[in-house]
Coordinates of C-alpha atoms in Angstrom, one line a residue:
X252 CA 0.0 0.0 0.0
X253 CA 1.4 3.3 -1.0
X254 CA -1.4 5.6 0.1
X255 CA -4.4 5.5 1.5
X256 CA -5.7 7.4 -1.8
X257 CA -3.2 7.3 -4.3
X258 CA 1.0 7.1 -4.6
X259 CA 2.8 8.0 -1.8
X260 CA 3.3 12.0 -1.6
X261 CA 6.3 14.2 -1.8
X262 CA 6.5 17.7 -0.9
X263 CA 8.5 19.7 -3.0
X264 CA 8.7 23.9 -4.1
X265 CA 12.0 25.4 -5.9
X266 CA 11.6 28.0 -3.3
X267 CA 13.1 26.3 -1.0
X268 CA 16.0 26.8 -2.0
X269 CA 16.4 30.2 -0.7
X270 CA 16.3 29.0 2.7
X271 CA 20.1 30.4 2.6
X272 CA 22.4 31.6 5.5
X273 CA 24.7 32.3 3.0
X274 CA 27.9 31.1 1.0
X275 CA 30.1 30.4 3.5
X276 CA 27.5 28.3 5.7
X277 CA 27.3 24.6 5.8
X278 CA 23.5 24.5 5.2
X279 CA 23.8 25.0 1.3
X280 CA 20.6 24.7 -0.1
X281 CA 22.1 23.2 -3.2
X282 CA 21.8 19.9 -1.2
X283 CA 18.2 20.3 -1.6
X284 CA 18.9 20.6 -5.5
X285 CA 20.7 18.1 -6.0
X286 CA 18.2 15.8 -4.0
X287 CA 15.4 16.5 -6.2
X288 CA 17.8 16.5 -9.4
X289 CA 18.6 12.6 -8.3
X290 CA 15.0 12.3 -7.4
X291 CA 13.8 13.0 -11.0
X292 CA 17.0 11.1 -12.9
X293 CA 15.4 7.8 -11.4
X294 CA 11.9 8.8 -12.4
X295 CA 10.8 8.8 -8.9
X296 CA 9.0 11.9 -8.9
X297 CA 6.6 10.1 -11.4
X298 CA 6.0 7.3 -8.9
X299 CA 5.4 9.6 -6.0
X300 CA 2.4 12.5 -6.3
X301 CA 5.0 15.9 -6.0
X302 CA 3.2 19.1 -3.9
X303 CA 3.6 22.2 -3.0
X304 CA 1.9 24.0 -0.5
X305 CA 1.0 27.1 1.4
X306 CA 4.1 28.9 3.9
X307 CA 3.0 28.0 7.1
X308 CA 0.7 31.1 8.5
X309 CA 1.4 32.7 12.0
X310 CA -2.1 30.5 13.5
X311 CA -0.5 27.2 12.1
X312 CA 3.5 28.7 13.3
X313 CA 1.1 29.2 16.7
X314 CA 1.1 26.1 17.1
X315 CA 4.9 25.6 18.5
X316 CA 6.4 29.3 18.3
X317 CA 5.6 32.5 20.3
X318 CA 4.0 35.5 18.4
X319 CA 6.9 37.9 19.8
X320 CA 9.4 35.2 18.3
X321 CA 7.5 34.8 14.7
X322 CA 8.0 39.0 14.4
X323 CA 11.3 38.7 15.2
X324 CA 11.5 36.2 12.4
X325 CA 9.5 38.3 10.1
X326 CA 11.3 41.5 11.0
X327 CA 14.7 40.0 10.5
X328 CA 13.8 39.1 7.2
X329 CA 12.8 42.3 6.2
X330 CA 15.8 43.7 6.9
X331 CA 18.6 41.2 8.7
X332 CA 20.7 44.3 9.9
X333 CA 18.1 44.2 12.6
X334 CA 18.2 40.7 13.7
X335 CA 17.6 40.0 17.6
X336 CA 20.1 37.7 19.0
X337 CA 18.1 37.0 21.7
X338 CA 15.9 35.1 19.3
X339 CA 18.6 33.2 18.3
X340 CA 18.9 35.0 15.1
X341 CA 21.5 37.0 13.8
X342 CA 24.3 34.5 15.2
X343 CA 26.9 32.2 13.4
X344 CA 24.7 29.5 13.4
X345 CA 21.4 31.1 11.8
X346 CA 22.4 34.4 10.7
X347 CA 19.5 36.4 9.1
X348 CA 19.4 36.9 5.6
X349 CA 16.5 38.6 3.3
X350 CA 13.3 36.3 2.9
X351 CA 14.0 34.0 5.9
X352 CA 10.7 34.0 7.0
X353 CA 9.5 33.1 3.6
X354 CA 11.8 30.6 3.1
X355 CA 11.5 29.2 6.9
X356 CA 7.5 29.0 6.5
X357 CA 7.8 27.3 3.3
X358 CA 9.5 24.4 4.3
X359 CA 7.1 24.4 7.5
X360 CA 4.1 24.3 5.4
X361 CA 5.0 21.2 3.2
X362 CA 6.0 19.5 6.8
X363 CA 2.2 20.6 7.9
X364 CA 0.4 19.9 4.4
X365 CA 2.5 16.1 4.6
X366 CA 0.9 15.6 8.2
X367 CA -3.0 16.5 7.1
X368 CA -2.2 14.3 4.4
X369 CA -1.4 11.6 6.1
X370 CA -3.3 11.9 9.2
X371 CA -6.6 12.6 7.0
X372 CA -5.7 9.6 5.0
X373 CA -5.0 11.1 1.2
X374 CA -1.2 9.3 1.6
X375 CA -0.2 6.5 3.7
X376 CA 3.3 7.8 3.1
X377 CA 5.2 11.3 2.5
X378 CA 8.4 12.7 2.2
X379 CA 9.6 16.6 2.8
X380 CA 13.6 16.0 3.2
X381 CA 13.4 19.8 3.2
X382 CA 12.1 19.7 6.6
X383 CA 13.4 17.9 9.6
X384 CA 14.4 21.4 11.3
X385 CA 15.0 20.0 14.9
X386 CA 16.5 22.3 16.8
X387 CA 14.1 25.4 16.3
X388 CA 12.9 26.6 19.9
X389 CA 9.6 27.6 20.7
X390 CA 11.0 31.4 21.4
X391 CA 14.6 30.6 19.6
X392 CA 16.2 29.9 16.2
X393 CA 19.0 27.3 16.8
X394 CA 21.3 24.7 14.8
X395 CA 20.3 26.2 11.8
X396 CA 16.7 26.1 12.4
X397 CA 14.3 29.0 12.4
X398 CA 10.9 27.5 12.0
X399 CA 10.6 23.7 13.7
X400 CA 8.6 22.0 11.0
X401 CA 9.0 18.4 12.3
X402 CA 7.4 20.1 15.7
X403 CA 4.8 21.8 13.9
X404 CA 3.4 18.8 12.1
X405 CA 3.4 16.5 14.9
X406 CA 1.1 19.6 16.2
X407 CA -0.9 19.9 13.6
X408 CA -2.0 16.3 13.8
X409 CA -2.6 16.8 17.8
X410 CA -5.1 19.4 16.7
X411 CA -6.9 17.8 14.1
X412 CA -7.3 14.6 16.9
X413 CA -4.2 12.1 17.0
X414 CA -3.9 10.9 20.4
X415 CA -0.9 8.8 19.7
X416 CA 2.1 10.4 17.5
X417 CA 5.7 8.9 17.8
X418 CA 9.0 11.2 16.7
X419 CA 11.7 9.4 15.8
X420 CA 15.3 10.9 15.1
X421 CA 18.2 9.5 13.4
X422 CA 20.2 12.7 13.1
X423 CA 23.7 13.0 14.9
X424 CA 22.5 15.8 16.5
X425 CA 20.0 15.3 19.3
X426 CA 16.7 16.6 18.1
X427 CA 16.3 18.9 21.4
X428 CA 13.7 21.3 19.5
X429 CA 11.2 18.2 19.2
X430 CA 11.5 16.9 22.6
X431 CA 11.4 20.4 24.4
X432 CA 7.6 21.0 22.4
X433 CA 6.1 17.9 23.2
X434 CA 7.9 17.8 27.0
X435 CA 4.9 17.1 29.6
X436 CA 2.9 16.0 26.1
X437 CA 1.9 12.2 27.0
X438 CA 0.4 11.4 23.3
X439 CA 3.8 11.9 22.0
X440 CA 6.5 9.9 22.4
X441 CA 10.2 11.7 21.1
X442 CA 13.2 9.0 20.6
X443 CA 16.1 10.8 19.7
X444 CA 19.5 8.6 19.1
X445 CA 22.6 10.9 18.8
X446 CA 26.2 11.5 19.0
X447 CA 27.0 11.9 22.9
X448 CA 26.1 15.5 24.3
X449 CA 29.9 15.5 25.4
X450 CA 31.4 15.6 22.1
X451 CA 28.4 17.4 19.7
X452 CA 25.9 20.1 19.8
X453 CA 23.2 21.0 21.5
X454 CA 24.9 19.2 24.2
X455 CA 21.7 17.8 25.2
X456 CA 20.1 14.4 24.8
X457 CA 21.2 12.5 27.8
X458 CA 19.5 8.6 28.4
X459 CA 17.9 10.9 32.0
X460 CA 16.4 13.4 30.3
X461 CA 12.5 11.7 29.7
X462 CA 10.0 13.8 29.8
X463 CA 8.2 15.7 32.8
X464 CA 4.2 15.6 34.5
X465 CA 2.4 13.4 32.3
X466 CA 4.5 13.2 29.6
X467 CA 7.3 11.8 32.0
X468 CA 8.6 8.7 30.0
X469 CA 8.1 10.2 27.1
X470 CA 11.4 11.2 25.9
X471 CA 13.8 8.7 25.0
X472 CA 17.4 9.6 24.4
X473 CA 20.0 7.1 23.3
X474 CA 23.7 9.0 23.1
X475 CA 25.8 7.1 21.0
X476 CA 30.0 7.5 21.6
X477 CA 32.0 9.6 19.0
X478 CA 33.5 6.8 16.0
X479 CA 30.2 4.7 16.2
X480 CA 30.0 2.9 13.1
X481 CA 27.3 0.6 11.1
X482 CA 27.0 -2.0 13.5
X483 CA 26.3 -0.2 16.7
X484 CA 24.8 2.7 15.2
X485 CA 21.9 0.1 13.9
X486 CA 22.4 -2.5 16.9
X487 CA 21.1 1.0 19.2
X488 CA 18.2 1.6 16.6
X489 CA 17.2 -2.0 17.0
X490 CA 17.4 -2.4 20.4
X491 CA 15.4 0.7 21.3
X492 CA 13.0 1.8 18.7
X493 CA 10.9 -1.4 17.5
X494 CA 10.2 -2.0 21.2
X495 CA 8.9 1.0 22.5
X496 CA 7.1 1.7 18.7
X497 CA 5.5 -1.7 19.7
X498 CA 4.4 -1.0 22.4
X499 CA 3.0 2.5 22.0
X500 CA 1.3 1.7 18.9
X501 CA 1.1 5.3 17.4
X502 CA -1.2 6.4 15.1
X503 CA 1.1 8.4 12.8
X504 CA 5.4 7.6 13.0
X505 CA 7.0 10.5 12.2
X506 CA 10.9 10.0 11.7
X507 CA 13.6 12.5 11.0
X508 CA 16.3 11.1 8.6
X509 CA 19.0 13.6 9.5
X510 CA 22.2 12.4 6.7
X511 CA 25.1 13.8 9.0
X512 CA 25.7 10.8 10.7
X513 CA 27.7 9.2 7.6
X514 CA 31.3 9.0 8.0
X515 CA 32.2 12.1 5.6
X516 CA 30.5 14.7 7.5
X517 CA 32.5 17.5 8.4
X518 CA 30.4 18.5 11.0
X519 CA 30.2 15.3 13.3
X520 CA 32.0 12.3 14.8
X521 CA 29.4 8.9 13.4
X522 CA 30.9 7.0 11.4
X523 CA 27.9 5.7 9.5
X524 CA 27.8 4.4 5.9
X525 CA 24.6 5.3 3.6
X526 CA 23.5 1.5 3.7
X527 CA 23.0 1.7 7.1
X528 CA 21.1 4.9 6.7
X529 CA 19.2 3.7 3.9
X530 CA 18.6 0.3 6.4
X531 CA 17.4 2.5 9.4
X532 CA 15.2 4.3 6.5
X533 CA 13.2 0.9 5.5
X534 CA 13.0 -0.4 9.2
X535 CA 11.3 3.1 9.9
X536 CA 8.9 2.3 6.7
X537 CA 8.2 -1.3 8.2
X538 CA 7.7 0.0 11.8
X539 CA 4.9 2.8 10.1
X540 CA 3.1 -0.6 8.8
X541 CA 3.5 -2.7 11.6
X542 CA 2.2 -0.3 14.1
X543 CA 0.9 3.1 12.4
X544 CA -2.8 2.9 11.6
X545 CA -1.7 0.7 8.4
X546 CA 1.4 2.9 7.5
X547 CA 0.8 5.9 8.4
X548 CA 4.3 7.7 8.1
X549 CA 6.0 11.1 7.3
X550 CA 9.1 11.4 6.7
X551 CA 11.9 14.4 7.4
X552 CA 15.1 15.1 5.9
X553 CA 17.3 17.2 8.6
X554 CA 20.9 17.9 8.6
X555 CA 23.4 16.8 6.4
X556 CA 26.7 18.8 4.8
X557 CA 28.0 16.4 2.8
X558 CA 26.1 18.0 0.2
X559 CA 27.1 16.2 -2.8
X560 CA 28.2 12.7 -2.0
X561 CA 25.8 12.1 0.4
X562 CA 22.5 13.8 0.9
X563 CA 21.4 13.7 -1.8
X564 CA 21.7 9.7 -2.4
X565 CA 20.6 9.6 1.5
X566 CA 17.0 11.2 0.6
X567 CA 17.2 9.8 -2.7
X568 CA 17.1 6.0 -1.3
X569 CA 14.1 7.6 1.4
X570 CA 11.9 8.7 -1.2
X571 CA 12.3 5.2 -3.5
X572 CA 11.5 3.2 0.0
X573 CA 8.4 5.4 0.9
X574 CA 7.2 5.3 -2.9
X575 CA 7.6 1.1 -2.5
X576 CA 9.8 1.7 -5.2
X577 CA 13.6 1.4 -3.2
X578 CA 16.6 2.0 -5.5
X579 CA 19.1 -0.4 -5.8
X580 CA 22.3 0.5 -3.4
X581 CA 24.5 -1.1 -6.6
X582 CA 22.7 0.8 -8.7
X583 CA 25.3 3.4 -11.1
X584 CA 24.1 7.5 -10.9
X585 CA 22.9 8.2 -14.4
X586 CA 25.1 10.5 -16.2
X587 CA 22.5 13.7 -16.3
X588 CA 22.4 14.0 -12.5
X589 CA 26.6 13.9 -12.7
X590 CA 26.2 16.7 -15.4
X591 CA 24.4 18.3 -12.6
X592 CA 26.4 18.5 -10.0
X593 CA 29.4 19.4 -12.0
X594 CA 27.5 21.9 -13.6
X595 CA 26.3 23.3 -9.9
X596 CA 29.4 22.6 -7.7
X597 CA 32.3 22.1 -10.2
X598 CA 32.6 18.6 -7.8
X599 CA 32.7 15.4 -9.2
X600 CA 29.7 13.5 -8.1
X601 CA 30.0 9.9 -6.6
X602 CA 29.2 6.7 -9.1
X603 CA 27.0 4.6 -7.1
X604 CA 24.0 4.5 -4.8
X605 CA 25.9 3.0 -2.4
X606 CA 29.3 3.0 0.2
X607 CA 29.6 -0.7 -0.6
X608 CA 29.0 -1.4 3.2
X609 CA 26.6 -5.0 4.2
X610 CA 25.6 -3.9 7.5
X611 CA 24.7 -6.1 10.3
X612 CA 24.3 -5.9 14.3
X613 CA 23.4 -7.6 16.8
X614 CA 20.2 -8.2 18.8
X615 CA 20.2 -7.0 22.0
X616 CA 18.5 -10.2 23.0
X617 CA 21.5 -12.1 21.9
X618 CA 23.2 -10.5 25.6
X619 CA 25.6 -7.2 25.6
X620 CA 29.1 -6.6 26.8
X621 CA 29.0 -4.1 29.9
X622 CA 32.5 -3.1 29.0
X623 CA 31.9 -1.8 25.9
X624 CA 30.6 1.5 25.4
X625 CA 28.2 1.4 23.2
X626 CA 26.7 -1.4 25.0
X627 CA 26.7 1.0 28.1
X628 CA 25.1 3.9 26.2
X629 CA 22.3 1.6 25.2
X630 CA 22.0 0.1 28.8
X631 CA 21.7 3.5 30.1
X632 CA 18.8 4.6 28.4
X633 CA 16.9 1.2 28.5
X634 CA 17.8 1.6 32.3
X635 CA 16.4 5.4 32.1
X636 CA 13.1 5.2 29.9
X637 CA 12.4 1.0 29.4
X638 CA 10.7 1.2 33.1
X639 CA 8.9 4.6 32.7
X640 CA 6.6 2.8 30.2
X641 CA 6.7 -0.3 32.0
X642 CA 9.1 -2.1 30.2
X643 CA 12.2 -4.3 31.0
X644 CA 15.3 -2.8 30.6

């Protein structure tokens, strides 16, 4: 099934593009480019139904952000000499830049169009790998993020009557901006696994942190150690998502499919291949139709500045899986997408869909080694969250 009326959907609008902190910044938006250039070379924007939709309006921004912060936003964008730092904006990380808030509610209002979509049932499935914008505060840009779209869609689907809506993250950064909206929220449940808060931004993200009041338990943090690699990178996945998914049977799974864990990303310490990313990619597709109202799923992109070898075969292998339509990891780039990204980065683009990595792991029901330190990481947040839901650690 790849809708519930129709192909699966992906959200898409060349405006996006201008969601730009500038030329020296790691968020180039030519990663989004290049995505939907790879997209369309494998014909999978005719196997998908490809959107646009409306820039999210201050009632539907409402829904997660303060008024004060959204004219900030809207003030800085006007004219960015004026940018509030206290908003977040203005700084190193998301300095302002002409048409943010155009750009920023843009990209939320594809996330919020995906999540009607698949909440009122005219997709099963849909993509926006523009989105995924964690780290967004309610009052605060932050970590590149002005407007938190992942945030605003799980909202959006709160208000029009889920009751069950879980988040998970597979960036290396922990998705802070996600678990701090939905904190004392008990209908949804936030798993974030990460590069350890000691070594990465936001410095958040520890196994204690796990929700407060009534939505104690749920927030579920697994902080993975700096150099983690295919195996233990998916060996944490597996031994904390499908069981608490199980058992909190959501209604909609919404995951964030962040690309900066792979091992060429300047920004981070993973050392994760695109076949595992494209493995934790399908798991989250299976989970969506295991447990999600028969597949309910939306999927985020996130961050990612490898922006030629990596994102875009990342989102390129996410789309094909939620489209039932997966591209072959062996499979050779056609030679007009190549063209491409010569023609837009004078960089030589990489041959194949794939690292040439066979991942595997091990269950965590085949026993775990207490001196080993992934083993410990995912020990400690069993230990923290398993019991909270009335699980076994």
């Amino acid at each position: 099934m790849t809708g519930r009326n129709g192909r699966a959907l992906l959200m898409w609008d060349d405006a996006v593009t201008a969601y730009r902190f500038g030329a020296d910044h790691p968020m180039d938006p030519v990663r989004l480019a290049l995505t939907m250039g790879l997209v369309r070379a494998y014909g999978l924007d005719e196997a998908v139904d490809v959107r646009s939709a409306p820039p999210a309006g201050d009632s539907t921004l409402g829904l997660v952000h303060r008024q004060d912060y959204v004219d900030a936003v809207r003030a800085a964008s006007e004219d960015p000499r004026s940018a509030d730092p206290s908003y977040g904006l203005g700084t190193v990380d998301d300095p302002a830049f002409a048409g943010m808030h155009e750009a920023s509610a843009l990209i939320a209002g594809l996330s919020v169009a995906a999540a009607e979509a698949v909440w009122g049932g005219g997709a099963a499935h849909a993509v926006n790998f523009t989105g995924g914008l964690h780290h967004a505060m309610p009052g605060a840009a932050s970590g590149f993020c002005v407007y938190n779209d992942a945030a605003l869609a799980i909202a959006r689907m709160l208000e029009l009557g889920a009751e069950r809506v879980a988040y998970v993250d597979t960036d290396v950064h922990h998705g802070d901006g996600v678990q701090a909206a939905f904190w004392e929220d008990p209908r949804v449940l936030t798993i974030s696994l990460h590069e350890d808060p000691r070594t990465l931004f936001p410095q958040t993200g520890w196994p204690q942190e796990t929700g407060f009041g009534a939505g104690e338990g749920g927030a579920v943090n697994v902080a993975l150690p700096a150099g983690t690699g295919d195996a233990g990178w998916l060996r944490a996945f597996h031994s904390v998502v499908p069981e608490l998914v199980a058992d909190f049977r959501p209604q909609v799974l919404v995951s964030q499919h962040g690309a900066d864990t792979h091992f060429e990303d300047p920004l981070a310490h993973l050392a994760v291949s695109l076949d595992a990313q494209r493995a934790a990619q399908s798991a989250c597709h299976d989970l969506a139709h295991e447990y999600a109202d028969g597949g309910r799923w939306l999927a985020l992109g996130g961050g990612g500045y490898e922006v030629v070898d990596v994102v875009p075969r990342s989102w390129t292998h996410l789309v094909g899986i939620a489209a039932h339509r997966p591209v072959e990891p062996e499979s050779v780039l056609p030679a007009s997408w190549r063209d491409e990204v010569y023609a837009r980065t004078r960089q030589l683009g990489p041959g194949r869909m794939t690292d040439g990595r066979a991942p595997a792991w091990q269950s965590w029901e085949a026993g775990y080694d207490p001196a080993d330190r992934l083993d410990q990481a995912i020990r400690a947040t069993r230990t923290a969250a398993f019991p909270l839901r009335g699980l076994l650690p």
